[in-house]
Coordinates of C-alpha atoms in Angstrom, one line a residue:
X1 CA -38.4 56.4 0.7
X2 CA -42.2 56.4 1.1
X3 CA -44.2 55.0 -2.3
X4 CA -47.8 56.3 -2.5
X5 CA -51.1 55.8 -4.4
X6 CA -53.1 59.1 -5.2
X7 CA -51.4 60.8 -1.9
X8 CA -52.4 57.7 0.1
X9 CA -49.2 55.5 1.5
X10 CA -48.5 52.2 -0.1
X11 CA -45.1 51.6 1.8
X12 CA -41.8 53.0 2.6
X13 CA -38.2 51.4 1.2
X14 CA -35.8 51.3 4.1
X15 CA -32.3 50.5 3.8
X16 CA -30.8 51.9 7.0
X17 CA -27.4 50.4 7.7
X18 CA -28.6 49.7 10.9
X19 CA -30.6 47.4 9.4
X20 CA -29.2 43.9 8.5
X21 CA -31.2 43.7 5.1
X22 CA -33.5 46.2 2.8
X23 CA -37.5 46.2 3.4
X24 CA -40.6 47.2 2.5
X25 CA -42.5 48.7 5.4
X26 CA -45.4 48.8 6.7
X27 CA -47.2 48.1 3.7
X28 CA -51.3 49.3 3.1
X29 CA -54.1 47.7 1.5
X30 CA -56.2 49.1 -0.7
X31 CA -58.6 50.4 1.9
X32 CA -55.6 51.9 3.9
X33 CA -55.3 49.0 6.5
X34 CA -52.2 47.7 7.4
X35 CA -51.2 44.0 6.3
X36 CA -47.9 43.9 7.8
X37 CA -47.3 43.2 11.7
X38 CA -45.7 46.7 13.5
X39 CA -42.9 44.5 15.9
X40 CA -40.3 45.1 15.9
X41 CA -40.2 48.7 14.0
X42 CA -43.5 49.9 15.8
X43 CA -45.6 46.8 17.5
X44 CA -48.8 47.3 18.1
X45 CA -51.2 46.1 21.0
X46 CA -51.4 41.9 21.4
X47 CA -49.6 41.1 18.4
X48 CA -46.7 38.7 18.5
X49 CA -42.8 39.3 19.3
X50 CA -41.2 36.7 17.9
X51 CA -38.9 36.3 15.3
X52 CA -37.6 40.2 15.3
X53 CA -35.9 39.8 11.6
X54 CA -39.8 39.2 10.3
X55 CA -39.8 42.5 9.5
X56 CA -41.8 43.8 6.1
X57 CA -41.2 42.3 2.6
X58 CA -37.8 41.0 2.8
X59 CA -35.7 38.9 0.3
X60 CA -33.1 36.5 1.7
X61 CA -31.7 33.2 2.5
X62 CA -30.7 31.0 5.4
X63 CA -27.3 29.4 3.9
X64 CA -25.3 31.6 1.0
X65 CA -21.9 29.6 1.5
X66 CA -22.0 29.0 5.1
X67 CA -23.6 32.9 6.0
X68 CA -26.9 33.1 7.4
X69 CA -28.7 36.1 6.0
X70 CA -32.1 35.4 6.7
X71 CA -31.9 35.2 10.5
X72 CA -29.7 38.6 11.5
X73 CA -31.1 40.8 13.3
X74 CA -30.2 43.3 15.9
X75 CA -31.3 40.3 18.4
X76 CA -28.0 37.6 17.5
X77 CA -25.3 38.7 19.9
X78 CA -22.3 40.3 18.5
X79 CA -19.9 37.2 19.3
X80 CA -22.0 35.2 16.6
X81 CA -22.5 37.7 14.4
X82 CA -19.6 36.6 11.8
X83 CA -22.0 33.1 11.1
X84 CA -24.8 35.6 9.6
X85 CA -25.0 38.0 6.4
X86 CA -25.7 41.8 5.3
X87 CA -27.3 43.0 2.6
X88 CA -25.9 46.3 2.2
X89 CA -28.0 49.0 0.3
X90 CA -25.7 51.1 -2.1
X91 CA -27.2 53.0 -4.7
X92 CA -31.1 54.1 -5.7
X93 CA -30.7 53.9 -9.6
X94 CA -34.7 54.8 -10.3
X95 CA -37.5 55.9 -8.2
X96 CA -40.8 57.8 -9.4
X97 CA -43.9 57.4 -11.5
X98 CA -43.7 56.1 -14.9
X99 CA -46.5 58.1 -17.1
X100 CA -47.7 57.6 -20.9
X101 CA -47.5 54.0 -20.8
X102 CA -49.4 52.6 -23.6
X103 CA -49.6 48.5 -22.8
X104 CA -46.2 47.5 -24.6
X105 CA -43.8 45.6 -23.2
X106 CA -40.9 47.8 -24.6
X107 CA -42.8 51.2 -23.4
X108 CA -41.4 51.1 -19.6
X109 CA -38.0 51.5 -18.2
X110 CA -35.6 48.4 -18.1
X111 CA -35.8 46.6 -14.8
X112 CA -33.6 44.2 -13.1
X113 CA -31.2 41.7 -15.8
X114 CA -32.0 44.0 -18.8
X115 CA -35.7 43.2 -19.1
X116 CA -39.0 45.0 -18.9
X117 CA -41.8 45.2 -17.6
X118 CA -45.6 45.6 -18.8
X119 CA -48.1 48.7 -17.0
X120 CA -50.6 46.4 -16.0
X121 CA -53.0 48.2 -18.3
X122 CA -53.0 51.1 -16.1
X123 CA -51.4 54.5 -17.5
X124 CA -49.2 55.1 -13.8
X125 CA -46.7 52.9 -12.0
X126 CA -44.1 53.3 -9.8
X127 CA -40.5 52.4 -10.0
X128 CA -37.9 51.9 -7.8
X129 CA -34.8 50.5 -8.7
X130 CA -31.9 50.3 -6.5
X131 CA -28.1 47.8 -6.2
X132 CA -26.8 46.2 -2.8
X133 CA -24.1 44.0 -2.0
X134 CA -24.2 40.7 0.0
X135 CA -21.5 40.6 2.2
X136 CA -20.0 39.0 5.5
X137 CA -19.0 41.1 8.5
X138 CA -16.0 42.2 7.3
X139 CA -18.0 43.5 4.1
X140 CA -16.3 41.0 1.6
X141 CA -18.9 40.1 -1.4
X142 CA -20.6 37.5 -2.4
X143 CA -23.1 38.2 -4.5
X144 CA -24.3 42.2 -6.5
X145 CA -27.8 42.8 -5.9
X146 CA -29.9 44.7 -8.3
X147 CA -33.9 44.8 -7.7
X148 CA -36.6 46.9 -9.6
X149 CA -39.9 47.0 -8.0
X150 CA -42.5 48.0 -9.9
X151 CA -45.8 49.3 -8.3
X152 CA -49.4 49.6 -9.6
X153 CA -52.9 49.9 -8.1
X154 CA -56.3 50.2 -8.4
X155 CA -59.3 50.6 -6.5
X156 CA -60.0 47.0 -5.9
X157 CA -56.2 45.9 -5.6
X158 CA -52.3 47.0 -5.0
X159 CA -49.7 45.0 -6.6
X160 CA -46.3 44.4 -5.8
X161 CA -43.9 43.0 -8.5
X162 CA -40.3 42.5 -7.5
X163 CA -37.1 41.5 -9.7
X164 CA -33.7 40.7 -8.1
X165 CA -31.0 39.8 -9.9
X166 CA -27.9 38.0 -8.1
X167 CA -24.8 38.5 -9.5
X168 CA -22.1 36.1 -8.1
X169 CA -19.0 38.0 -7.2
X170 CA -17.3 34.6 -6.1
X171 CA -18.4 31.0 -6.4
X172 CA -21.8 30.9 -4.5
X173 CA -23.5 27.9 -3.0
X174 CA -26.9 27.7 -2.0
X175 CA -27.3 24.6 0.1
X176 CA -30.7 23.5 0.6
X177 CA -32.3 25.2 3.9
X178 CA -35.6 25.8 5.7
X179 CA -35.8 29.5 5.7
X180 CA -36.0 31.6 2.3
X181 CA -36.3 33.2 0.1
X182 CA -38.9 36.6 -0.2
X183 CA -40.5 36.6 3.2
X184 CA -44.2 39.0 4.6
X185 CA -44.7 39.1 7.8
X186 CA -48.4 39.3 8.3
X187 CA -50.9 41.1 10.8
X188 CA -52.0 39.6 13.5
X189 CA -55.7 39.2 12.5
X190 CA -54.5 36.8 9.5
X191 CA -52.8 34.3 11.8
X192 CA -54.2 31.1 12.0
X193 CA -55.8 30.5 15.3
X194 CA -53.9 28.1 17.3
X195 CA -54.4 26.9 20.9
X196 CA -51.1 25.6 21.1
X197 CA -47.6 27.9 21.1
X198 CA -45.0 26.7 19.1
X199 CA -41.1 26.2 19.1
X200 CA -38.6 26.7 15.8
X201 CA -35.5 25.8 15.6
X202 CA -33.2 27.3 13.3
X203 CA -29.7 25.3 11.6
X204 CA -27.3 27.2 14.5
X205 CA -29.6 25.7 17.5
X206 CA -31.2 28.9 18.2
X207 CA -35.0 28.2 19.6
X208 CA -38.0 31.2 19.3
X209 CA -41.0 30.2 21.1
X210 CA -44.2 31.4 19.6
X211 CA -47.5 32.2 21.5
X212 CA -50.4 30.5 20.9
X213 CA -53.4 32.9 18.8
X214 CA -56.7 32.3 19.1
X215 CA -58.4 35.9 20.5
X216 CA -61.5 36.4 18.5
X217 CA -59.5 38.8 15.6
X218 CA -57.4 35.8 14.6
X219 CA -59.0 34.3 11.7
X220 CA -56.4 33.8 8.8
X221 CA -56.0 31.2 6.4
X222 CA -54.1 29.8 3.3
X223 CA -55.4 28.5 0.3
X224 CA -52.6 27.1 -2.3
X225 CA -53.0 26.7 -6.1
X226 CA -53.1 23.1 -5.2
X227 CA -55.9 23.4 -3.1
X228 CA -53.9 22.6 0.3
X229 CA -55.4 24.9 3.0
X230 CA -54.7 26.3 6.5
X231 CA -51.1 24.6 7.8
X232 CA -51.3 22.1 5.1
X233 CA -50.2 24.8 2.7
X234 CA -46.5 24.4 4.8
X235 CA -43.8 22.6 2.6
X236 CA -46.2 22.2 -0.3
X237 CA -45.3 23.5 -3.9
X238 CA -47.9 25.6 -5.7
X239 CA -47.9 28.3 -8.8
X240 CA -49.5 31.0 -6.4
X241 CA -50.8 31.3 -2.3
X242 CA -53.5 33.1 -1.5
X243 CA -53.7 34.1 3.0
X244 CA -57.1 35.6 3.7
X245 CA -59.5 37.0 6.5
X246 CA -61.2 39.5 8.1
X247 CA -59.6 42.7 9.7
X248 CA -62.1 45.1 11.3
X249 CA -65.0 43.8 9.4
X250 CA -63.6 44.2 5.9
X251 CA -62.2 41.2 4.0
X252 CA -58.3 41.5 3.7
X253 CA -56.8 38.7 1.0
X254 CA -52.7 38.6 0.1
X255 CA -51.3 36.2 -2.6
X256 CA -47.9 36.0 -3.6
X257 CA -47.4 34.3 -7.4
X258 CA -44.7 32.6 -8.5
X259 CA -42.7 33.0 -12.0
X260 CA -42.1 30.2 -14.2
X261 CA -38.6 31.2 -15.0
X262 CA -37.5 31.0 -11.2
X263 CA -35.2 28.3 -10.0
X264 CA -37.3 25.6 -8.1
X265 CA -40.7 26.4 -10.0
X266 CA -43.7 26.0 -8.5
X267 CA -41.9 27.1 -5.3
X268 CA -42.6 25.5 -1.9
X269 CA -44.6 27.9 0.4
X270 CA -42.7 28.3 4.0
X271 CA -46.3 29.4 4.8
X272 CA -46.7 29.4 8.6
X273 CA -49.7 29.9 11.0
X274 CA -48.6 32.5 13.2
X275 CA -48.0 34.8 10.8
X276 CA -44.6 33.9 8.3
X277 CA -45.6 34.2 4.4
X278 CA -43.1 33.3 2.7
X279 CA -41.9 31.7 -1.4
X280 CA -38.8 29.2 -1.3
X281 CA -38.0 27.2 -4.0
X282 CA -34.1 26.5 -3.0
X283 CA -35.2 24.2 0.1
X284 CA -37.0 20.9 -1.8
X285 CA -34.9 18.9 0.4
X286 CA -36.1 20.1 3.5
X287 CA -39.6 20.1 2.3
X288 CA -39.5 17.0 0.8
X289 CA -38.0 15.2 3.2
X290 CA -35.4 14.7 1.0
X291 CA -36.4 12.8 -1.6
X292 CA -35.6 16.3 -3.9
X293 CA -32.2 18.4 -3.2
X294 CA -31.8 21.0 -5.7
X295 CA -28.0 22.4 -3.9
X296 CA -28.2 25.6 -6.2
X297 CA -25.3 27.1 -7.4
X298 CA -24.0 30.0 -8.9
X299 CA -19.8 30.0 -10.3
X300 CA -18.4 33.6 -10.4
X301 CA -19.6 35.7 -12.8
X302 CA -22.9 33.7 -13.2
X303 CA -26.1 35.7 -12.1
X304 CA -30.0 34.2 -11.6
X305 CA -32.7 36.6 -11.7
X306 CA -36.0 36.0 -9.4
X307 CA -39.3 37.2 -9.9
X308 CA -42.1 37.4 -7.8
X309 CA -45.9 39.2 -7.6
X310 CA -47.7 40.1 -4.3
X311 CA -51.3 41.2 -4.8
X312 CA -53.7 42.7 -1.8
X313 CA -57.2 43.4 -2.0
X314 CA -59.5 44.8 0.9
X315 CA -62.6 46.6 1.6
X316 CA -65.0 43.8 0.8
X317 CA -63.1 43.0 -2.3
X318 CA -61.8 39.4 -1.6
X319 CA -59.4 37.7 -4.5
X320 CA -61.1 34.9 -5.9
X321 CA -59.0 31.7 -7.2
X322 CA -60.3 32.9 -10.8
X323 CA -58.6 36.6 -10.3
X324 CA -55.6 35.1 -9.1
X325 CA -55.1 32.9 -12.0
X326 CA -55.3 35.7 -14.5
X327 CA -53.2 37.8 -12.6
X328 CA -50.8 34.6 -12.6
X329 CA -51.4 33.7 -15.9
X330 CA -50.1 38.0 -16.8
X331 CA -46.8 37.7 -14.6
X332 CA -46.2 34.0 -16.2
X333 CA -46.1 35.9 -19.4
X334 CA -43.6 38.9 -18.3
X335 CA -40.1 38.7 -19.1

């Protein structure tokens, strides 16, 4: 399902059930580049291999009572697959435009947990609403998924704001873990350079090497609402990131803004070099060396709702820390 901006493409929702979670990919700037990496859908030349469940805009977790749903992928072998988690697509409930929209909260259709959500100012967004199911292998549920993403754009920026409500079909635990929770994997040209490859290891033992970066189109960077920057954004909390660089001459910036009403707020940033951009507020302990465990929970019956923003800008049209902070201080105010 392919979401587009004047006839231009802005991404495509796939849910295949070949597919071990639901994605958004690729997904365009405003000047029609491409800010997420093509492996391992459709890599492109000199860009990294690693990590083959980076795929997209993703939302997931490491440790949902014992399952591991952010690292499946068509790469664990089938005698381990029973230790990892699906998230099974199983209805669109809303896609199209929204028209007519006057700046009320109350003027668009409801989005995920019964709320709604503002048009940005702009007269046009796009909705697209759909439910899943987080199961084990032999499909028994955890937890209902239902997510409304709501799209808008101008000229000077696209914007991405996603709502996922959890439902907990049984008694859910969330143990503090590493990897979580909405997850962009990046182009190349906004790694961080690095001379040095790198090794991750995940909670099962499983190692991915990573190849050093540093060719001359490698010039990314973080900057946090904290002001940590580069790989001192990793394991820091902050109200919004901002990754930024150049891309074929033309300025590409990405920021992903937290919600004050999420669990964890302000969420750590699992923001690495080589190319991982990702919000988790459910793994303080990890990131703070445990000196905060926040062991979310849901009982049966309980649900959570989580809210996130992702803003691009291109074409010489950079986001300042000024921008960003009114576009934070806007989703803050959203239900």
């Amino acid at each position: 399902m392919t979401i587009t901006v004047d006839g231009a493409p802005f991404t495509t929702f796939m849910y295949p059930d070949t597919l071990e979670k639901p994605v958004l990919y690729p997904i365009y700037a405003p000047d029609g580049q491409l800010i997420t990496r093509g492996f391992p859908v459709a890599p492109r030349a000199g860009e990294p291999v690693d990590h083959p469940h980076h795929l997209g805009l993703w939302f997931d977790y490491e440790n949902v009572n014992g399952l591991d749903f952010w690292n499946n992928s068509y790469a664990i072998a089938a005698s381990k697959k029973s230790q990892y988690g699906w998230i099974r697509t199983d209805s669109i409930l809303q896609a199209g435009s929204f028209s007519g929209v006057s700046g009320g909260r109350e003027s668009l259709p409801p989005v995920a947990s019964g709320t709604a959500h503002p048009s940005h100012g702009r007269a046009d967004v796009g909705i697209l609403r759909y439910s899943a199911r987080w199961t084990d292998q032999k499909q028994d549920v955890l937890l209902t998924e239902h997510t409304t993403y709501v799209f808008s754009a101008t000229r000077a920026e696209r914007i991405i704001d996603r709502y996922t409500t959890l439902d907990a079909s049984v008694d859910v635990s969330f143990p503090d873990a590493k990897d979580g929770m909405l997850g962009l994997r990046v182009t190349k040209e906004l790694q961080i350079p690095s001379n040095t490859p790198g090794e991750f290891v995940d909670d099962k033992g499983n190692i991915t090497k990573v190849a050093a970066g540093h060719t001359p189109d490698i010039n990314g960077n973080y900057l946090t609402s904290e002001g940590k920057t580069g790989d001192s954004a990793w394991g820091t909390r902050g109200t919004w990131c901002l990754l930024y660089g150049k891309k074929q001459n033309d300025t590409l910036s990405i920021a992903i803004i937290d919600h004050p009403r999420n669990p964890g707020y302000p969420t750590y940033w699992h923001a690495r070099g080589y190319g991982l951009f990702a919000a988790n507020p459910l793994g303080q302990k990890i990131f703070s060396n445990g000196k905060q465990v926040l062991g979310y929970k849901l009982e049966k019956g309980q649900s959570v709702t989580f809210r996130y923003r992702i803003v691009t800008a291109a074409g010489g049209r950079s986001l300042s820390t000024g921008r960003i902070g009114q576009l934070a201080d806007a989703f803050g105010k959203m239900e």
